[in-house]
mmCIF file of C-alpha atoms in Angstrom:
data_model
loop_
_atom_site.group_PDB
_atom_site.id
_atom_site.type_symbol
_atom_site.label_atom_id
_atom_site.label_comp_id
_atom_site.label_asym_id
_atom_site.label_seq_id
_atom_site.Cartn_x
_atom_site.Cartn_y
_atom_site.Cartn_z
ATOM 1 C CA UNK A 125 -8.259 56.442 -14.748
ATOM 2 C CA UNK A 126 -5.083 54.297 -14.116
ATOM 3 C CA UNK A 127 -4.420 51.916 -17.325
ATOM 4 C CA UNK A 128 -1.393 49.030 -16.141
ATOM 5 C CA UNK A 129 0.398 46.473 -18.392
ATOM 6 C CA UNK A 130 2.860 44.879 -15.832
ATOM 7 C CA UNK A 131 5.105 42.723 -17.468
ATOM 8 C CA UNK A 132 5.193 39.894 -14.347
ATOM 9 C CA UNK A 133 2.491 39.183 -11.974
ATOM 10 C CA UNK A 134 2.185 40.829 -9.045
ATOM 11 C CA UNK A 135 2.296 39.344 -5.487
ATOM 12 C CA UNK A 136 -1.117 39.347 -4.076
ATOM 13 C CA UNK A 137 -2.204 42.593 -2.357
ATOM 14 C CA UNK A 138 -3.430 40.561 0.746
ATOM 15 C CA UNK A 139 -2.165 38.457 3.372
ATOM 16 C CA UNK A 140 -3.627 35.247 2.958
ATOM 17 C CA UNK A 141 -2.145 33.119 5.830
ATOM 18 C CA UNK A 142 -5.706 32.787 7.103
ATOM 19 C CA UNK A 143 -6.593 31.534 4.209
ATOM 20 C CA UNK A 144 -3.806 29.356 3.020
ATOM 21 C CA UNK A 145 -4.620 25.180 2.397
ATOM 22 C CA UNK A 146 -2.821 23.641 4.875
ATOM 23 C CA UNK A 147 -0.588 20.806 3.822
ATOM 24 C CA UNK A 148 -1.663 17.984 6.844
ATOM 25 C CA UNK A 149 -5.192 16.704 6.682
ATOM 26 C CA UNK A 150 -4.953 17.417 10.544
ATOM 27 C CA UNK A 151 -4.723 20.508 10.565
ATOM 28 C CA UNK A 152 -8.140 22.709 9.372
ATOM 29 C CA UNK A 153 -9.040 26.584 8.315
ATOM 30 C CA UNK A 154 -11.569 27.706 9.765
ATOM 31 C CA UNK A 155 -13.051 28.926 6.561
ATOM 32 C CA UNK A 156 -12.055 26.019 4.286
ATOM 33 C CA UNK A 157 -12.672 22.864 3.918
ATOM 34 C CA UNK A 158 -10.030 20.934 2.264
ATOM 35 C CA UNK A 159 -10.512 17.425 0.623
ATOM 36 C CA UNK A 160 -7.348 15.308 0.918
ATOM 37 C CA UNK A 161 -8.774 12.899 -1.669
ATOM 38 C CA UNK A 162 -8.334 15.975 -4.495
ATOM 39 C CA UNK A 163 -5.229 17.208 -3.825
ATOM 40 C CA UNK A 164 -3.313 14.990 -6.111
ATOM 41 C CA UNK A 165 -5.252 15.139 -8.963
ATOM 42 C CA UNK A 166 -2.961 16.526 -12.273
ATOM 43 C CA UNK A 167 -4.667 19.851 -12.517
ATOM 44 C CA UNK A 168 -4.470 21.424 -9.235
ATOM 45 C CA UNK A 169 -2.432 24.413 -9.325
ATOM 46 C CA UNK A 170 -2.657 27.709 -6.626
ATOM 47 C CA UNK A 171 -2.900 31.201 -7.047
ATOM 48 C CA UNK A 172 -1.949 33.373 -4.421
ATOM 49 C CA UNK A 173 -1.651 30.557 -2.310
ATOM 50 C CA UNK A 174 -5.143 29.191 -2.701
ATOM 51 C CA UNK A 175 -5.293 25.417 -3.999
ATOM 52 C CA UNK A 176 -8.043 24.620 -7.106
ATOM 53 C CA UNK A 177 -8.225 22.724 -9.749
ATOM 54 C CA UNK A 178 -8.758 24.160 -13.716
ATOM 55 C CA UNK A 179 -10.209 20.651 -15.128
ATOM 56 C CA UNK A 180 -10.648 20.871 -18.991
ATOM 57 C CA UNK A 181 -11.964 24.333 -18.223
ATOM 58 C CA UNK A 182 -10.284 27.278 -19.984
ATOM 59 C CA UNK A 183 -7.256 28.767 -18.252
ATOM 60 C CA UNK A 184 -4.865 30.888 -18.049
ATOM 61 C CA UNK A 185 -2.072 32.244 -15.552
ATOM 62 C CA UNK A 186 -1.453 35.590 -17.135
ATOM 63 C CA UNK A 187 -4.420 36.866 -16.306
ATOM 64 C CA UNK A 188 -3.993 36.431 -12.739
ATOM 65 C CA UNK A 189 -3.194 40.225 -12.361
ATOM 66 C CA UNK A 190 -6.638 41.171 -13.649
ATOM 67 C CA UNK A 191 -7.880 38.427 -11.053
ATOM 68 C CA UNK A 192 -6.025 40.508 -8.211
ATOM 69 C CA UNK A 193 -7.701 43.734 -9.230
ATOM 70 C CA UNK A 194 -11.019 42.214 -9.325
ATOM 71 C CA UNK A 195 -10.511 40.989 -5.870
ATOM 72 C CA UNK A 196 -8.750 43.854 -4.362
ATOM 73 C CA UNK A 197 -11.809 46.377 -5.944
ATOM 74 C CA UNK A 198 -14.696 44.247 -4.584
ATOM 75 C CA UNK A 199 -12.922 43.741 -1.086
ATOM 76 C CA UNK A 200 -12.713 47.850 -0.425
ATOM 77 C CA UNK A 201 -16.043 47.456 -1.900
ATOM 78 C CA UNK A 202 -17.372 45.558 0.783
ATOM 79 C CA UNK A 203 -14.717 47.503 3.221
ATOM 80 C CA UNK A 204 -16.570 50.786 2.416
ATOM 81 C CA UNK A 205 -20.632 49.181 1.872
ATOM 82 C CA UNK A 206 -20.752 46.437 4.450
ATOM 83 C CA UNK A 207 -21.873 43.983 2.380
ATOM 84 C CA UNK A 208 -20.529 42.659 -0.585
ATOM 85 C CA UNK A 209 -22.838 40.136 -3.194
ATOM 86 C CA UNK A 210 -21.021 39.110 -6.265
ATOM 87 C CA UNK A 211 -22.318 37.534 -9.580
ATOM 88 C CA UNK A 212 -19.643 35.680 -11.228
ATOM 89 C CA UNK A 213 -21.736 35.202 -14.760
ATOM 90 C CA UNK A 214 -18.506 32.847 -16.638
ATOM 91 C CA UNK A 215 -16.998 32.101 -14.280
ATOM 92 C CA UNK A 216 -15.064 28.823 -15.849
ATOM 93 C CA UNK A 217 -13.553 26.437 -13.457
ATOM 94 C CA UNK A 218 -14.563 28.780 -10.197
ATOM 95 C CA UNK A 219 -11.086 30.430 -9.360
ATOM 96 C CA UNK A 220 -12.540 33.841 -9.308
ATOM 97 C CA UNK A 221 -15.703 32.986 -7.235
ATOM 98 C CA UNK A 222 -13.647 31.267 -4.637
ATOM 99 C CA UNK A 223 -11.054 34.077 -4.625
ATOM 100 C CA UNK A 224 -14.171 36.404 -4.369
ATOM 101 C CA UNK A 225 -15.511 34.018 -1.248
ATOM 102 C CA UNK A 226 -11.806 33.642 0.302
ATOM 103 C CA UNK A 227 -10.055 37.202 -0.664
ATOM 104 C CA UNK A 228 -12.931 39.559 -0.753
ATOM 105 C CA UNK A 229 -15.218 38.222 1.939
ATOM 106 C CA UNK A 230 -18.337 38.158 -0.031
ATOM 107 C CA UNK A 231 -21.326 37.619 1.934
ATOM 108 C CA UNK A 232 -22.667 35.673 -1.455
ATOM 109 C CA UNK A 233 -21.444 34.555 -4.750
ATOM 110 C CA UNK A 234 -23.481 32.972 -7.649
ATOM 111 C CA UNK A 235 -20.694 31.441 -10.328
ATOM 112 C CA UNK A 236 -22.810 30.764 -13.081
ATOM 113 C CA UNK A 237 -21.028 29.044 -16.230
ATOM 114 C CA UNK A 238 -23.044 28.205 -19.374
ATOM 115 C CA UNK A 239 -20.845 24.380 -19.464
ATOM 116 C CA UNK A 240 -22.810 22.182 -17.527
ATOM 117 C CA UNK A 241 -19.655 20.175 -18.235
ATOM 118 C CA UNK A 242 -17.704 22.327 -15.963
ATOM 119 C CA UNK A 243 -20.281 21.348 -12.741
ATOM 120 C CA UNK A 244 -17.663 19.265 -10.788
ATOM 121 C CA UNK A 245 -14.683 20.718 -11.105
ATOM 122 C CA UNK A 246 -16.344 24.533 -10.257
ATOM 123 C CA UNK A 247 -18.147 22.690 -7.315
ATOM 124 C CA UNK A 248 -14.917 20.716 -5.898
ATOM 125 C CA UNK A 249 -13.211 24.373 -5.997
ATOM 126 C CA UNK A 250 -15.736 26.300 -4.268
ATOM 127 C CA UNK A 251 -16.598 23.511 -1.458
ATOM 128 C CA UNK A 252 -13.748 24.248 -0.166
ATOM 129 C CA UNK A 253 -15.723 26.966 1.563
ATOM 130 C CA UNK A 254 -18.804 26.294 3.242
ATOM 131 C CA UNK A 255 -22.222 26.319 1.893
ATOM 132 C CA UNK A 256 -24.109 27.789 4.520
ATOM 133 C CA UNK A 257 -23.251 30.069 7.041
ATOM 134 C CA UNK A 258 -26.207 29.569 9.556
ATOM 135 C CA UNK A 259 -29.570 29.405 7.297
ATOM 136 C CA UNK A 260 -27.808 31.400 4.499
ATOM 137 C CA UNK A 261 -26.090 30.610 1.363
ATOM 138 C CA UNK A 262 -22.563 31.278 0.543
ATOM 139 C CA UNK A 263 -22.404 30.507 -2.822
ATOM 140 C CA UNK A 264 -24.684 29.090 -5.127
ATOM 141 C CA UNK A 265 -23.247 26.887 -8.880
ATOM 142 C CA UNK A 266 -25.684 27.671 -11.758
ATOM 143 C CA UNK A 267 -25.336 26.740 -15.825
ATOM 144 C CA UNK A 268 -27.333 29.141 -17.679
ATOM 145 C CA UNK A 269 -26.209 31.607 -20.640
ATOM 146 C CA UNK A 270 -25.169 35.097 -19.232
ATOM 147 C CA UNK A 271 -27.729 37.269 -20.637
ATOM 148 C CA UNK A 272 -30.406 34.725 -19.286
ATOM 149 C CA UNK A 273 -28.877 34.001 -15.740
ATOM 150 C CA UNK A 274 -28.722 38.548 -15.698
ATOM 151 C CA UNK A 275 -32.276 39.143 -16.905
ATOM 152 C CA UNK A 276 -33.304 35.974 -14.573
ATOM 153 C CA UNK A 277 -31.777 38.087 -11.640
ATOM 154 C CA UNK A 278 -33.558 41.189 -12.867
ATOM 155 C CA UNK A 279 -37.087 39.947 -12.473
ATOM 156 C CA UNK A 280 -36.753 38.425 -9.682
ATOM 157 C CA UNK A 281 -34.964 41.697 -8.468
ATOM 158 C CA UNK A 282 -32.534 39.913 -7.266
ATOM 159 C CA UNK A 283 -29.978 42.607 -7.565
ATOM 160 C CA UNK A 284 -26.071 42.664 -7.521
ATOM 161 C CA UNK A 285 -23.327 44.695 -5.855
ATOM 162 C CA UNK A 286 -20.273 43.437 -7.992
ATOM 163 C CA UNK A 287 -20.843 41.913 -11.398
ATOM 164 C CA UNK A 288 -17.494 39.933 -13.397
ATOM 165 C CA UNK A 289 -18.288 39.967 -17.066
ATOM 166 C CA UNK A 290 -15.432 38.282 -17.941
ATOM 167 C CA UNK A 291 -15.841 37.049 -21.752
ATOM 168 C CA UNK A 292 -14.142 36.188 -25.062
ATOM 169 C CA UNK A 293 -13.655 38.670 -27.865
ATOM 170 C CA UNK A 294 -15.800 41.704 -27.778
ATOM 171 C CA UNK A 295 -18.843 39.715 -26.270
ATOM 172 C CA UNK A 296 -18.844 41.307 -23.374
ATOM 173 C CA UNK A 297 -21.026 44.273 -25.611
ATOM 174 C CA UNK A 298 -23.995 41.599 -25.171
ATOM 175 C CA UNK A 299 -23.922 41.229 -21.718
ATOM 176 C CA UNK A 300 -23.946 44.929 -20.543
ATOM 177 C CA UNK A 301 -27.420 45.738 -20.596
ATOM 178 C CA UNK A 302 -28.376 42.787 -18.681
ATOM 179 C CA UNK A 303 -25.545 43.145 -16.691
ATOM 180 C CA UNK A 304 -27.020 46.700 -15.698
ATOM 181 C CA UNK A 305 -30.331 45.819 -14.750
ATOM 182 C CA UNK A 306 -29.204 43.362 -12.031
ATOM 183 C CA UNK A 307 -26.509 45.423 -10.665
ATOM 184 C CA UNK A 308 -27.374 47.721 -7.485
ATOM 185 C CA UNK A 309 -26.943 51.586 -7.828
ATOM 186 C CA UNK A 310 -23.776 52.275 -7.154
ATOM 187 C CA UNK A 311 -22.549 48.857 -7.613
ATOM 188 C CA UNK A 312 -19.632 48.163 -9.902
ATOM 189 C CA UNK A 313 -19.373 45.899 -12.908
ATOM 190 C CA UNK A 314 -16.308 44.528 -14.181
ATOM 191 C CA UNK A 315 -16.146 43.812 -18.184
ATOM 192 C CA UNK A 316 -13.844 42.357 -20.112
ATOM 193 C CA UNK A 317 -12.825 42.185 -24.002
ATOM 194 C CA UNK A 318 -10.275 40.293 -25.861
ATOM 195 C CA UNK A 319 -10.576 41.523 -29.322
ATOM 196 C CA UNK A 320 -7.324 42.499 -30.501
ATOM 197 C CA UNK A 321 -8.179 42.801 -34.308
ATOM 198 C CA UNK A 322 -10.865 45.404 -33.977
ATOM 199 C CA UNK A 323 -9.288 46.931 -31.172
ATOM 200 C CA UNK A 324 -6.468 47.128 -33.732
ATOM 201 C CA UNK A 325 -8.593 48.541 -36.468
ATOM 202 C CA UNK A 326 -8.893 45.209 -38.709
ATOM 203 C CA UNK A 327 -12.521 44.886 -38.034
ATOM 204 C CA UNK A 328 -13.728 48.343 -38.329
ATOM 205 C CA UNK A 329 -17.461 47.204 -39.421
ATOM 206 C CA UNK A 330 -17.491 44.659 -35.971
ATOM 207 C CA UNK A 331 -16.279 47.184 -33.595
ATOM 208 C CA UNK A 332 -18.823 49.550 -34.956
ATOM 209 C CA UNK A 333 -21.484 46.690 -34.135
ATOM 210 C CA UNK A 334 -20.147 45.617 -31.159
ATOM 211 C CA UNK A 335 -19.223 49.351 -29.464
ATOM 212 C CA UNK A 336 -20.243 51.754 -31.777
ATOM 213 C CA UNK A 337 -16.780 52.770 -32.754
ATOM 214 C CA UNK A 338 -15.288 53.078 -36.310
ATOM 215 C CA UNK A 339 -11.734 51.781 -35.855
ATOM 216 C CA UNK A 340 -8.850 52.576 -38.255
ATOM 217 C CA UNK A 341 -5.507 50.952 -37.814
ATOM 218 C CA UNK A 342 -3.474 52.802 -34.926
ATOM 219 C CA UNK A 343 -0.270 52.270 -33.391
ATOM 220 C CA UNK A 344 -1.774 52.484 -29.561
ATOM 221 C CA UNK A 345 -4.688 49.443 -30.177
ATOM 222 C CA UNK A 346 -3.898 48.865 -26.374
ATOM 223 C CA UNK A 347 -5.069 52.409 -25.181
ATOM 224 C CA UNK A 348 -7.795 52.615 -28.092
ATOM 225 C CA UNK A 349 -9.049 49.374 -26.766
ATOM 226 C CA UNK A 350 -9.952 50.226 -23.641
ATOM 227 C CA UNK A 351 -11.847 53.323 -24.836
ATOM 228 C CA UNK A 352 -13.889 51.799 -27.187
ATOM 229 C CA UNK A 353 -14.994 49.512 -24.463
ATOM 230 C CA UNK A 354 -15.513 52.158 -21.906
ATOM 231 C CA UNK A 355 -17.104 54.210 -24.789
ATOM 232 C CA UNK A 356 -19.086 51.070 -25.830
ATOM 233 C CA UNK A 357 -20.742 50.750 -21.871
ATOM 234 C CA UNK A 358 -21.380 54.497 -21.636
ATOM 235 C CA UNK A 359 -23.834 53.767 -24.517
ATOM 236 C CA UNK A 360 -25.578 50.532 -23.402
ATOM 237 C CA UNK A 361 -26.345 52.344 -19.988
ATOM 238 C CA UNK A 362 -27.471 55.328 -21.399
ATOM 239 C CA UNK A 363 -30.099 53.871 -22.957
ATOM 240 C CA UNK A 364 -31.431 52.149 -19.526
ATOM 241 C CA UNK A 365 -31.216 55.907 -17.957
ATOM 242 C CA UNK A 366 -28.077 55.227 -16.060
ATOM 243 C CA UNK A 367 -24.785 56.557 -15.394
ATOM 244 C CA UNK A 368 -21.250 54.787 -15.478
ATOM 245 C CA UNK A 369 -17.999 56.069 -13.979
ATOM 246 C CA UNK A 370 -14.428 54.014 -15.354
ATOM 247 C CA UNK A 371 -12.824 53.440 -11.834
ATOM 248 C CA UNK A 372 -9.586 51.874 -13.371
ATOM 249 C CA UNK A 373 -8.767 49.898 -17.133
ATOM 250 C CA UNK A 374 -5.852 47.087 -17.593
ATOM 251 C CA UNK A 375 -4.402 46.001 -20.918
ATOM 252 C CA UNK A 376 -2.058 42.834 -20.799
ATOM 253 C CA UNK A 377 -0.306 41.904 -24.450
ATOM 254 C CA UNK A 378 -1.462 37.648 -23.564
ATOM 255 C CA UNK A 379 -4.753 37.655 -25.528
ATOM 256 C CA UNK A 380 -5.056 40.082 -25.420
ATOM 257 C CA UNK A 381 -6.937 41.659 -22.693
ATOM 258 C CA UNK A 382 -9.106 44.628 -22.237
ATOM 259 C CA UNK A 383 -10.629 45.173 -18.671
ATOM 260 C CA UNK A 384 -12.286 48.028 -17.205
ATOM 261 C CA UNK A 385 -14.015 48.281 -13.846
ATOM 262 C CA UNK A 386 -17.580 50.758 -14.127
ATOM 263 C CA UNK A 387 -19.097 52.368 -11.121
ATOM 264 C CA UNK A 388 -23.153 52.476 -12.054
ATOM 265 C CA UNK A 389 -25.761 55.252 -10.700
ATOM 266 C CA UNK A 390 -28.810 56.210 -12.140
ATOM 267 C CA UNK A 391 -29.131 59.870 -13.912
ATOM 268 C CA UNK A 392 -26.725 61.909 -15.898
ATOM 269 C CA UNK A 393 -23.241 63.233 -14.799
ATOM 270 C CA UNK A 394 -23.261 66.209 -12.344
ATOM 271 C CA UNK A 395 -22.428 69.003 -14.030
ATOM 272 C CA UNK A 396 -19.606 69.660 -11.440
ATOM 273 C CA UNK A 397 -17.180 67.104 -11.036
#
């Protein structure tokens, strides 16, 4: 398990030429649509050379590198599967759904955000790819809270290969069982936590709550962190029968923030491995 705190963002890991928003209305992508009525608005900022705009959404540049390792995990995901269907459940102003569309090639991506407020500003973003691709959709804008737009997709069996969990404070703890019931065997789910204080051992009675883990005060809160919240999804799918394998964790001091990416099968762990 590799655990990275760079202290400056990375250049992206792909070569986005093909991808890039080109700067005369003339002059088209293939696989974007750009409108030139939007591109002067005050929020519009890129990311690894793709053009969106944030809106009164909630932002932040720092966490771009965690972006990038999304990305970069679900594209070999879909280089190694084929296929590649992504459920984006908060996903804010849309930057990781489009980068998911654009970077990643996903075949589909549902960005679901819970702020009906954010509708326009997550649709402008991700129109700049196309809706359809023949009779089927690329991407699909819903505004429903996690847990219900996950257990919507479970009954409906409507099932995932890459779920983002990417949430405030340690709330990502409510999300994983859902989250695991719409993701595909083998799939991969990507959580997030930004709860420095228990992580930190301030809140020892929450983290217990929230990942089954009494926390004292430690000097390493960044490596303890990430193992409560690994520890705390080992649990949660447990209980469902299931399996989870840590693929990488990243810890960045800005929030700060806590992600791990899980690999889920069904069954215990082989006992040679």
């Amino acid at each position: 398990m590799l655990s990275l705190n760079p202290k400056t963002l990375s250049p992206s890991p792909f070569n986005l030429r093909s991808f890039l928003i080109p700067k005369k209305p003339s002059i088209s992508s293939p696989s974007l649509c750009v409108n030139s009525t939007t591109c002067c608005q005050p929020n519009q900022i890129t990311e690894r050379g793709i053009l969106f705009d944030t809106g009164d959404t909630f932002f932040r540049h720092e966490s771009a590198t965690g972006r990038d390792l999304g990305v970069l995990s679900a594209a070999l995901y879909k280089q190694s599967k084929g296929q590649l269907r992504v459920l984006d459940a908060m996903c804010g102003c849309g930057i990781r759904s489009l980068r998911y569309l654009v970077e990643s090639k996903a075949d589909f991506v549902l960005a679901n955000d819970a702020n009906e407020s954010h509708r326009r500003v997550i649709l402008d973003n991700l129109a700049q790819v196309e809706r359809l691709e023949g009779e089927k959709k690329r991407w699909v804008v819903t505004h429903c809270e996690a847990n219900r737009i996950l257990t919507d997709c479970y009954l409906q069996r409507d099932y995932f290969d890459y779920i983002d969990l990417d949430s405030f404070g340690s709330d990502s703890s409510f999300f994983l069982r859902a989250a695991f019931s719409s993701l595909k065997l083998d799939g991969l789910v990507y959580v997030t936590s930004t709860d420095g204080y228990s992580s930190g051992g301030h809140r020892p009675f929450h983290s217990l709550s929230a990942f089954g883990a009494y926390v004292r005060p430690m000097p390493y809160a960044n490596e303890l962190g990430l193992r409560i919240l690994i520890g705390g999804a080992v649990r949660e799918a447990s209980v469902l029968g299931y399996r989870v394998t840590p693929l990488f964790s990243y810890y960045s001091y800005h929030g700060p923030v806590f992600r791990v990416l899980l690999r889920m099968n069904r069954g215990k762990l082989p006992e040679k491995r």
